[in-house]
Short mmCIF file of C-alpha atoms in Angstrom, two decimals:
data_model
loop_
_atom_site.label_atom_id
_atom_site.label_comp_id
_atom_site.label_asym_id
_atom_site.label_seq_id
_atom_site.Cartn_x
_atom_site.Cartn_y
_atom_site.Cartn_z
CA MET A 1 9.39 -33.79 17.37
CA ARG A 2 6.66 -30.05 17.38
CA HIS A 3 4.73 -32.12 20.17
CA ASN A 4 2.33 -29.62 21.89
CA ARG A 5 4.74 -26.43 19.69
CA ASP A 6 2.12 -24.19 18.80
CA GLU A 7 2.96 -20.96 17.25
CA LYS A 8 4.54 -20.63 14.07
CA ARG A 9 8.29 -19.77 13.61
CA PHE A 10 9.08 -19.97 9.85
CA ASP A 11 12.39 -21.07 9.64
CA ARG A 12 13.67 -18.35 11.60
CA THR A 13 14.96 -18.16 14.99
CA TYR A 14 12.98 -16.49 18.01
CA SER A 15 15.35 -13.58 17.37
CA HIS A 16 14.53 -12.79 14.06
CA LEU A 17 11.04 -13.99 14.37
CA LYS A 18 9.86 -11.24 16.75
CA SER A 19 12.34 -8.86 14.89
CA MET A 20 10.64 -9.49 11.63
CA LEU A 21 6.95 -9.29 13.50
CA SER A 22 7.56 -5.55 15.66
CA ASN A 23 8.69 -4.53 11.60
CA MET A 24 5.32 -5.89 10.43
CA THR A 25 3.41 -4.05 13.51
CA ASN A 26 4.90 -1.10 12.87
CA ASP A 27 4.59 -0.86 8.79
CA LEU A 28 0.98 -1.64 10.05
CA VAL A 29 0.69 0.67 12.52
CA VAL A 30 2.23 3.76 10.21
CA TRP A 31 0.78 2.60 6.80
CA GLY A 32 -2.18 0.50 8.11
CA ARG A 33 -2.09 -2.09 5.37
CA ILE A 34 0.05 -3.95 4.05
CA ARG A 35 0.86 -7.17 1.95
CA THR A 36 2.18 -10.11 2.84
CA THR A 37 1.67 -13.78 3.29
CA THR A 38 -1.23 -15.14 4.42
CA PRO A 39 0.08 -17.40 7.65
CA LYS A 40 2.59 -14.73 8.43
CA ALA A 41 -0.38 -11.72 8.68
CA LYS A 42 -2.60 -14.50 10.09
CA VAL A 43 0.63 -14.48 13.43
CA LEU A 44 0.83 -10.71 12.89
CA ARG A 45 -2.90 -10.20 13.65
CA LYS A 46 -2.27 -11.35 16.93
CA PHE A 47 0.45 -9.25 17.93
CA ALA A 48 -1.03 -6.39 15.62
CA GLU A 49 -4.04 -6.18 18.20
CA ARG A 50 -2.17 -6.70 21.54
CA MET A 51 -0.40 -3.13 20.30
CA ILE A 52 -3.80 -1.70 19.77
CA THR A 53 -5.37 -3.22 23.28
CA LEU A 54 -2.49 -1.25 24.79
CA GLY A 55 -2.79 1.55 22.91
CA LYS A 56 -6.27 1.88 24.02
CA ASP A 57 -4.79 1.73 27.81
CA GLY A 58 -3.00 4.89 27.23
CA SER A 59 -0.87 4.85 30.47
CA LEU A 60 2.57 4.97 30.85
CA SER A 61 3.08 1.16 31.56
CA ALA A 62 1.51 0.29 28.30
CA ARG A 63 3.81 3.04 25.97
CA ARG A 64 6.53 1.34 27.82
CA ARG A 65 5.46 -2.11 27.37
CA ALA A 66 4.41 -0.53 23.38
CA MET A 67 7.95 0.34 23.14
CA ALA A 68 10.37 -1.89 24.03
CA PHE A 69 8.27 -4.73 21.33
CA MET A 70 8.04 -2.54 18.60
CA ARG A 71 10.85 -0.58 19.87
CA ASN A 72 10.35 3.19 17.24
CA LYS A 73 9.23 5.91 19.29
CA GLU A 74 7.46 7.65 16.54
CA THR A 75 5.51 4.56 15.45
CA VAL A 76 4.19 4.06 18.72
CA THR A 77 3.33 7.74 19.69
CA LYS A 78 1.00 7.51 15.89
CA LEU A 79 -0.24 4.07 17.89
CA PHE A 80 -1.34 6.15 20.81
CA ALA A 81 -1.97 9.47 20.12
CA GLU A 82 -4.09 8.23 15.87
CA VAL A 83 -4.98 5.30 15.83
CA ALA A 84 -6.00 3.38 18.94
CA PRO A 85 -8.38 6.12 19.59
CA ARG A 86 -10.06 5.35 16.49
CA PHE A 87 -10.94 1.68 18.25
CA LYS A 88 -12.38 2.97 21.48
CA GLU A 89 -15.33 1.69 21.27
CA ARG A 90 -14.14 -1.46 19.54
CA ASN A 91 -13.90 -4.38 21.81
CA GLY A 92 -10.97 -6.84 19.26
CA GLY A 93 -11.33 -7.39 16.04
CA TYR A 94 -8.64 -4.31 15.29
CA THR A 95 -7.75 -6.11 11.33
CA ARG A 96 -9.15 -8.07 8.66
CA ILE A 97 -7.42 -10.76 6.31
CA LEU A 98 -8.17 -10.13 2.54
CA LYS A 99 -6.13 -13.06 0.45
CA ILE A 100 -5.62 -12.18 -2.54
CA GLY A 101 -4.21 -14.65 -4.79
CA GLN A 102 -0.87 -16.64 -4.93
CA ARG A 103 2.55 -14.75 -5.50
CA PRO A 104 3.92 -15.62 -9.41
CA GLY A 105 6.92 -16.69 -8.29
CA ASP A 106 7.04 -19.27 -5.73
CA ASN A 107 3.32 -19.96 -5.63
CA ALA A 108 2.38 -19.08 -1.77
CA SER A 109 -0.60 -17.21 -0.66
CA MET A 110 -0.61 -13.85 -0.40
CA SER A 111 -3.13 -11.51 1.82
CA ILE A 112 -3.67 -7.71 2.38
CA ILE A 113 -3.74 -7.24 6.30
CA GLU A 114 -5.86 -4.30 6.70
CA LEU A 115 -7.10 -2.12 10.05
CA VAL A 116 -10.44 -2.08 10.18
CA GLU A 117 -11.39 1.30 11.33
CA GLY A 118 -7.88 2.80 9.45
CA PRO A 119 -7.48 5.98 7.27
CA GLN A 120 -9.10 4.06 4.18
CA ALA A 121 -12.49 3.18 6.42
CA ALA A 122 -13.23 6.97 7.31
CA GLU A 123 -11.82 8.66 3.15
CA ALA A 124 -14.72 6.17 2.42
CA LYS A 125 -17.65 7.89 1.57
CA PRO A 126 -21.30 6.88 1.52
CA LYS A 127 -23.03 5.33 -1.97
CA ALA A 128 -24.65 8.73 -3.76
CA ALA A 129 -27.32 8.91 -5.41
CA PRO A 130 -27.45 7.12 -8.96
CA LYS A 131 -25.78 9.36 -11.14
CA LYS A 132 -28.13 10.00 -14.85
CA LYS A 133 -27.41 8.08 -17.99
CA ALA A 134 -24.62 10.33 -19.52
CA PRO A 135 -25.49 10.74 -23.48
CA ALA A 136 -23.72 8.79 -26.28
CA LYS A 137 -20.06 9.12 -27.25
CA ALA A 138 -19.35 10.61 -30.81
CA LYS A 139 -17.96 9.08 -33.12
CA PRO A 140 -14.86 10.08 -33.49
CA ALA A 141 -14.32 12.30 -36.91
CA GLY A 142 -11.98 9.52 -39.16
CA LYS A 143 -15.81 7.14 -38.66
CA GLN A 144 -18.45 9.73 -39.08
CA ALA A 145 -16.68 10.84 -42.05
CA ALA A 146 -16.29 7.24 -43.50
CA ALA A 147 -20.08 7.59 -42.40
CA LYS A 148 -21.43 10.04 -44.29
CA GLY A 149 -18.60 9.85 -47.02
CA GLU A 150 -17.08 13.00 -47.06
CA LYS A 151 -13.09 12.93 -46.46
CA PRO A 152 -11.80 12.40 -42.96
CA ALA A 153 -10.58 14.59 -40.79
CA ALA A 154 -6.59 15.66 -39.84
CA LYS A 155 -4.99 13.62 -37.92
CA PRO A 156 -4.99 15.19 -34.32
CA VAL A 157 -2.67 18.06 -33.24
CA LYS A 158 -0.56 15.74 -31.09
CA ALA A 159 0.84 13.59 -33.93
CA ALA A 160 1.56 16.99 -35.50
CA ALA A 161 3.12 18.41 -32.35
CA ARG A 162 5.46 14.62 -31.46
CA LYS A 163 5.97 15.05 -35.93
CA GLU A 164 7.62 18.98 -34.37
CA ALA A 165 9.51 17.65 -31.21
CA LYS A 166 10.91 15.14 -33.39
CA LYS A 167 12.25 17.58 -36.19
CA GLU A 168 13.69 19.61 -32.99
CA THR A 169 15.31 16.40 -31.37
CA GLU A 170 16.61 15.51 -34.78
CA ALA A 171 17.80 19.48 -35.37
CA ALA A 172 19.61 19.66 -32.00
CA PRO A 173 22.67 17.56 -32.11
CA ARG A 174 23.51 19.44 -35.45
CA LYS A 175 23.13 23.22 -33.90
CA ARG A 176 25.25 21.58 -30.93
CA ALA A 177 28.50 21.05 -33.07
CA ARG A 178 27.70 24.15 -34.77
CA LYS A 179 27.98 26.37 -31.54
CA ALA A 180 30.76 24.41 -30.93
CA SER A 181 32.70 25.06 -34.04
CA GLU A 182 31.76 28.59 -33.71
CA LYS A 183 33.47 29.24 -30.59
CA ALA A 184 36.99 27.44 -31.13
#
C-alpha cells in the first residue's frame, strides 16, 4: 500500500528516478525549456527550482550540493554563472509549465517546462507600433492576362531551370559512359 508516500516514482527504482531528474534538470539549465509529460514536469519543477536557489546562493557549499545532484561540471558552471543571476530579484517561481496537449502514440498529457526569465524571454521584444497596411497583392500573370483577354505569360523561370537540370542529369550517365570508353 502507498500510505503517506508523497513522491511520484514513475515505476522506476530510486537510482533511476534520481538519474532521470538529474538529466532533465541539466537539460532545462542548458536549453532553457524542455518538452516532457505533465507529471514529470511537475516533479522536475521542484528539483530545478532547488538548483536555481543554490545557484543564487553562489557559495562553494551550494556549488558542491548542486554538483552532487547534477553531476555535470559545465552545466553547474552555467547554472551559477548565467542562469541564477537572472533570478536574483525573484524569490521562487523560476519555472513555468505550459500544457501542450496529448502525445499521439499513447495519449499522455504533454507539457513544456521552461525558465521564466530564460533566453526566449530576454529576446522577446516589446510590441512595435502597428504597421501600415500593405498594398494589395498583384494577381499572377496568367490570371491578369485572362482577365484582360490576352495570352497568359510564359512559364516562370523556375520551371525552365528545372527542365534544364533534368536534361543535364539524364545526359550525365551517357557522358560518363563515353568518358569511360575513351579511357579504355
